[in-house]
Short mmCIF file of C-alpha atoms and ligand atoms in Angstrom, two decimals:
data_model
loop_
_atom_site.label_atom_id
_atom_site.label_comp_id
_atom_site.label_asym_id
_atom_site.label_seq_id
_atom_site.Cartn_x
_atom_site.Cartn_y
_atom_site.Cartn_z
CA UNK F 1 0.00 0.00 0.00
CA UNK F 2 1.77 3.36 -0.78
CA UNK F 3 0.92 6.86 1.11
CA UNK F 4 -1.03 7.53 3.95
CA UNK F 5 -4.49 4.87 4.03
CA UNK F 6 -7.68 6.78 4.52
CA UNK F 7 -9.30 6.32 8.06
CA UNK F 8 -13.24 6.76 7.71
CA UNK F 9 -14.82 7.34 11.22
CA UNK F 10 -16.84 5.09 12.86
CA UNK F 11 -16.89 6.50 16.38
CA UNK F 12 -15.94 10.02 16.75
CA UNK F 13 -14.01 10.92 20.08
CA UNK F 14 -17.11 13.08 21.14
CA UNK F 15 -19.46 10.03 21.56
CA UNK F 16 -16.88 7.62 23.04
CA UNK F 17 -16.45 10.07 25.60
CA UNK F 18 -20.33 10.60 26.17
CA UNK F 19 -20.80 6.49 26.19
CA UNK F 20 -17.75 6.00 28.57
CA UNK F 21 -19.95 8.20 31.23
CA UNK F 22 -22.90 6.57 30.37
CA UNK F 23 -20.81 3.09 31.04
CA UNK F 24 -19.51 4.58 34.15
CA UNK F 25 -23.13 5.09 35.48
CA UNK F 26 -24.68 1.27 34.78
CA UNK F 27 -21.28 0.07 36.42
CA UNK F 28 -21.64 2.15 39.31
CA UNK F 29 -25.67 1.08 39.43
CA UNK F 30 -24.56 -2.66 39.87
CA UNK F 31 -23.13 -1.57 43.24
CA UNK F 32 -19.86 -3.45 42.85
CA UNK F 33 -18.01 -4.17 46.46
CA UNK F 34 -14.02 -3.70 46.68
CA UNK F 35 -13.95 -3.49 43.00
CA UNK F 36 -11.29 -4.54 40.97
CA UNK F 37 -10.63 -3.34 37.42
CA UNK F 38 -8.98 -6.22 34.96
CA UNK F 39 -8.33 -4.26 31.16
CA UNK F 40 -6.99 -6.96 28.61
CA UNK F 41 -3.85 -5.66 26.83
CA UNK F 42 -3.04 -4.42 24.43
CA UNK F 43 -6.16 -3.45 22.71
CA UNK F 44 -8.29 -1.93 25.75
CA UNK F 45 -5.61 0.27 27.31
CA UNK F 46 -7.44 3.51 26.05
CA UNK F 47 -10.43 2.59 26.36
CA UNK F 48 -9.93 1.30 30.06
CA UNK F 49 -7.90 4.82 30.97
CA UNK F 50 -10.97 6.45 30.18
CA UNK F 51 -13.18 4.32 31.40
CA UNK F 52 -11.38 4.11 34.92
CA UNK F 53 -11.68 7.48 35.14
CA UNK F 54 -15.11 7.96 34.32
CA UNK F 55 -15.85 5.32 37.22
CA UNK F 56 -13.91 8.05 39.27
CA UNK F 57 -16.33 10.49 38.40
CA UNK F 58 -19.31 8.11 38.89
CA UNK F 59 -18.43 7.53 42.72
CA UNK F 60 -16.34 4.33 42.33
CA UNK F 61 -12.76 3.78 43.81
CA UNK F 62 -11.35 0.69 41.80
CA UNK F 63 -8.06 -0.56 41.90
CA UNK F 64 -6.62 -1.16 38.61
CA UNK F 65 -5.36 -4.54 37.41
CA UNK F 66 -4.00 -5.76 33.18
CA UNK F 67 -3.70 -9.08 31.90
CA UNK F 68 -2.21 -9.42 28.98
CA UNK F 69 -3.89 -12.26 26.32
CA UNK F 70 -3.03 -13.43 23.01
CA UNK F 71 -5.41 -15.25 20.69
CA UNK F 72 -3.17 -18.36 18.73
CA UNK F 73 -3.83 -17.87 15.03
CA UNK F 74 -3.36 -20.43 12.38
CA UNK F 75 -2.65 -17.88 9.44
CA UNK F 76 -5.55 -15.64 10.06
CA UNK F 77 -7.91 -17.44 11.64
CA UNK F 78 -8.20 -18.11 15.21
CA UNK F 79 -7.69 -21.67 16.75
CA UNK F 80 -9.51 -20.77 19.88
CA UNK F 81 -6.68 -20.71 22.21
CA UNK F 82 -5.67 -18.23 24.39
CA UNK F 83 -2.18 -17.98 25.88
CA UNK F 84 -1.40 -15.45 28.66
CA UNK F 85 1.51 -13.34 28.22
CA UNK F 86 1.21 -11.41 31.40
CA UNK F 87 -0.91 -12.40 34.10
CA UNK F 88 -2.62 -10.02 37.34
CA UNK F 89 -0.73 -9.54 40.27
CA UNK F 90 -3.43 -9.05 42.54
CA UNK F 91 -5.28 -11.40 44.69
CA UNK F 92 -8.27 -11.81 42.76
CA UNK F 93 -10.36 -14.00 45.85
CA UNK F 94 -13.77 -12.57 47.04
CA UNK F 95 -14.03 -9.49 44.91
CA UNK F 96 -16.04 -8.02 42.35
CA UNK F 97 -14.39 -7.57 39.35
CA UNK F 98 -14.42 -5.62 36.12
CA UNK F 99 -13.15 -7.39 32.90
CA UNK F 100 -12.49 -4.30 30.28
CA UNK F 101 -11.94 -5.34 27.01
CA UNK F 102 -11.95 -3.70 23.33
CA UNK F 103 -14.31 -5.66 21.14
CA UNK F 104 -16.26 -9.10 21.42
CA UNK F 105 -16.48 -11.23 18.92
CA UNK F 106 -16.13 -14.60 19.11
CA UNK F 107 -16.21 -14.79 22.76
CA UNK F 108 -12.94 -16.65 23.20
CA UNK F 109 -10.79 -13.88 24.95
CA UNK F 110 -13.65 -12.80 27.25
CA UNK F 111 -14.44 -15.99 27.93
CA UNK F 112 -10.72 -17.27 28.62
CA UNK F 113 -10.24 -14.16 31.02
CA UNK F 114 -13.66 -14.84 32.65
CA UNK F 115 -13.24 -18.46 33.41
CA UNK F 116 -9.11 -17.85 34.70
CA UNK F 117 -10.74 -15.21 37.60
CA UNK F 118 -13.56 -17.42 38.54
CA UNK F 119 -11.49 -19.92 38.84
CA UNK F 120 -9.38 -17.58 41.01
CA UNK F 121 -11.97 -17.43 43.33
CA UNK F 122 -13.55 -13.89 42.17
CA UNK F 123 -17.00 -13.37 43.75
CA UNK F 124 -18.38 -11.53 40.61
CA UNK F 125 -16.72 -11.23 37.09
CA UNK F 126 -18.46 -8.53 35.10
CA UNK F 127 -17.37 -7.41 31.88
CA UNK F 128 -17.50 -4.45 29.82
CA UNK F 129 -16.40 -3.71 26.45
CA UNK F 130 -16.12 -0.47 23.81
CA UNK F 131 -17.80 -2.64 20.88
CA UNK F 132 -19.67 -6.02 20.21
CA UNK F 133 -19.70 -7.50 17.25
CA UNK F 134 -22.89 -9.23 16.63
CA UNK F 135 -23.84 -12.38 14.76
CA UNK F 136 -19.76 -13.33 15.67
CA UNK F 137 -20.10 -15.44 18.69
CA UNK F 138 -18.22 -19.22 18.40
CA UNK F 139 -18.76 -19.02 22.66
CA UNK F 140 -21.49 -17.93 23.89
CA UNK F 141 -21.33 -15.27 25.91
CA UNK F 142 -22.66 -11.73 26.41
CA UNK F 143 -20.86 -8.76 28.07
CA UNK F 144 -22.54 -6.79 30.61
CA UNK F 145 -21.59 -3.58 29.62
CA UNK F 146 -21.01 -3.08 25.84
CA UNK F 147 -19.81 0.91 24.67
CA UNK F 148 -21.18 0.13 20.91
CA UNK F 149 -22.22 -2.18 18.39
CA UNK F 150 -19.74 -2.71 15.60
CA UNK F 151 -20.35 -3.06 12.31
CA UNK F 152 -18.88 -6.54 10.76
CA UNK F 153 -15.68 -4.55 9.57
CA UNK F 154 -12.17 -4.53 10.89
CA UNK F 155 -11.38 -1.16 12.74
CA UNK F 156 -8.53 0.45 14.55
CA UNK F 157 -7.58 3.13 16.39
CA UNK F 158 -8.51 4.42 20.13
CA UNK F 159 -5.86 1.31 21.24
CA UNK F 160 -6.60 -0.78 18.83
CA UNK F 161 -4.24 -1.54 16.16
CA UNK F 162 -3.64 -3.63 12.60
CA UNK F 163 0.51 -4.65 12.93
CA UNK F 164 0.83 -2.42 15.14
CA UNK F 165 -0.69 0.87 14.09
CA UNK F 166 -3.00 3.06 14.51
CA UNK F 167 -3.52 2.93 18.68
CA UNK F 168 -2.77 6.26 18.66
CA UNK F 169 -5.72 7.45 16.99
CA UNK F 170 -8.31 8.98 19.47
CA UNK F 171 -11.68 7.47 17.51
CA UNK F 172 -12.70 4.40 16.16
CA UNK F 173 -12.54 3.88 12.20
CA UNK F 174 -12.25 2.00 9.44
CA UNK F 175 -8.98 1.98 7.15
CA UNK F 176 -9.98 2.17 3.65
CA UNK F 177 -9.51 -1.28 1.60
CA UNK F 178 -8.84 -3.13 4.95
CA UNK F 179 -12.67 -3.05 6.04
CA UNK F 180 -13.38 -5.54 3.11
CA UNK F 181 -10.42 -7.99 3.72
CA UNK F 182 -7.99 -7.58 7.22
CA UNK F 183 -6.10 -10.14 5.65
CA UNK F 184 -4.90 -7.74 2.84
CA UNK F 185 -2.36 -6.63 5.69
CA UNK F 186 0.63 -9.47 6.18
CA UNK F 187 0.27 -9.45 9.76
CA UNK F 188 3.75 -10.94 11.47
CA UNK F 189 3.31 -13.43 14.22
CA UNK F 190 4.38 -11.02 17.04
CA UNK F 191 1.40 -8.83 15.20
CA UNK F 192 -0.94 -11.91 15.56
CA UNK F 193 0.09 -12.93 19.09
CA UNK F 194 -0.97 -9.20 20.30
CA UNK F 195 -4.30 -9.09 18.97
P1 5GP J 201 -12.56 -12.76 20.37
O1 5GP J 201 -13.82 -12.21 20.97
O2 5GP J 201 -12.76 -13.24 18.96
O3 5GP J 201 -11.84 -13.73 21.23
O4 5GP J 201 -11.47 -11.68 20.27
C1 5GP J 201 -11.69 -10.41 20.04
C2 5GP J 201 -10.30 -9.80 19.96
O5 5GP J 201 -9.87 -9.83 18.60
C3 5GP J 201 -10.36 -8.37 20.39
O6 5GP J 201 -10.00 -8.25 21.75
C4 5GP J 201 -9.38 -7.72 19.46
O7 5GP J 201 -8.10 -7.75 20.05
C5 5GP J 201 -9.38 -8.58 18.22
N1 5GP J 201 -10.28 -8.02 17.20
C6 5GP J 201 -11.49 -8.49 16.82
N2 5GP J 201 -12.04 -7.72 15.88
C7 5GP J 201 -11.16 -6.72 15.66
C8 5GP J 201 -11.18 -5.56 14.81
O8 5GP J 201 -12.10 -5.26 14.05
N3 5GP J 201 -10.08 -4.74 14.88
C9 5GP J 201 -9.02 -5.00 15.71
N4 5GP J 201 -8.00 -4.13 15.69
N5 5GP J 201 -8.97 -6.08 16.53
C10 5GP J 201 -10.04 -6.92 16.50
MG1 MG J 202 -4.60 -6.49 17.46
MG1 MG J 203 -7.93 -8.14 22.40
#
């Protein structure tokens, strides 16, 4: 691809702000206890930076926790396994927690992290992520909190990336060309391991 790809807006920085309160306010209403936030890197950092802070506003005090996942990909498509590349420090036992991720889609990652903090011995795993991708789901489950529903097209930007760009970007769009076929881009492994 030569010169700069177009980025076509999906979610302007204006209404992820505006939904990030909105998220902040349903979280708070489920009156979580000694809440702990868990955001799933890389892909979520932005989103859960703002998202933390909009619990601030909304009365909460959480702590702040990342786990670090990477979905195993045979070429481009996903095998289903999750490997994690950096775990939680924190004692997960007895308290509510808050699983912030970027997008849903098949339900693997979600899922994975979900299961691994049960299993931990959390008293409540909620999740919340920016976008859900319906009509995607190989597992089924449903977030609790979801910032948007996607369109069936790849996007980047506001953390998330394709090889490695575009996390900068403070909104949510669609690079031109790429929304019809991801696989257009020769992602490397390491790209592939960070998704
Ligand atoms: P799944 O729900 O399939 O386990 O995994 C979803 C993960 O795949 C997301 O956390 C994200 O990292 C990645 N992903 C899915 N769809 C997209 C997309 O449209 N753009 C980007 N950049 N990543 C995506
Ligand atoms: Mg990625
Ligand atoms: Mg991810």
């Amino acid at each position: 691809m030569t010169g700069t790809p177009r980025i076509r807006v999906l979610f302007d920085e204006e209404t992820i702000a505006r939904r990030n309160e909105e998220l902040a306010q349903e979280i708070a209403r489920s009156k979580p206890e000694n809440l702990l936030v868990v955001a799933v890197l890389k892909g979520s950092f932005m989103f859960a930076a703002d998202l933390i802070r909009a619990l601030h506003r909304a009365g909460l005090e959480p702590q702040v926790e990342f786990v670090h996942l990477s979905s195993y990909l045979d070429g481009t498509v996903s095998t289903g396994q999750v490997a994690i590349l950096r775990d939680v420090e924190s004692d997960v036992r007895g308290r509510d927690v808050l699983l912030v991720d970027d997008i849903l889609e098949s339900g693997r990652t979600v899922t994975f992290a979900k299961d691994l903090l049960m299993a931990r011995g959390a008293k409540r795993v909620m999740t919340a992520v920016l976008l859900e991708k319906p009509g995607k789901r190989a597992v089924s489950i449903d977030a609790d909190f979801v910032g948007f529903t996607c369109p069936d097209v790849f996007v980047v930007g506001y953390g998330m990336d394709v090889a490695h760009s575009y996390r900068q970007l403070p909104f949510v769009g669609v690079v031109d060309h790429l929304d019809r076929n991801p696989d257009l881009f020769d992602r490397p492994a390491e790209a592939q391991a960070s998704r």
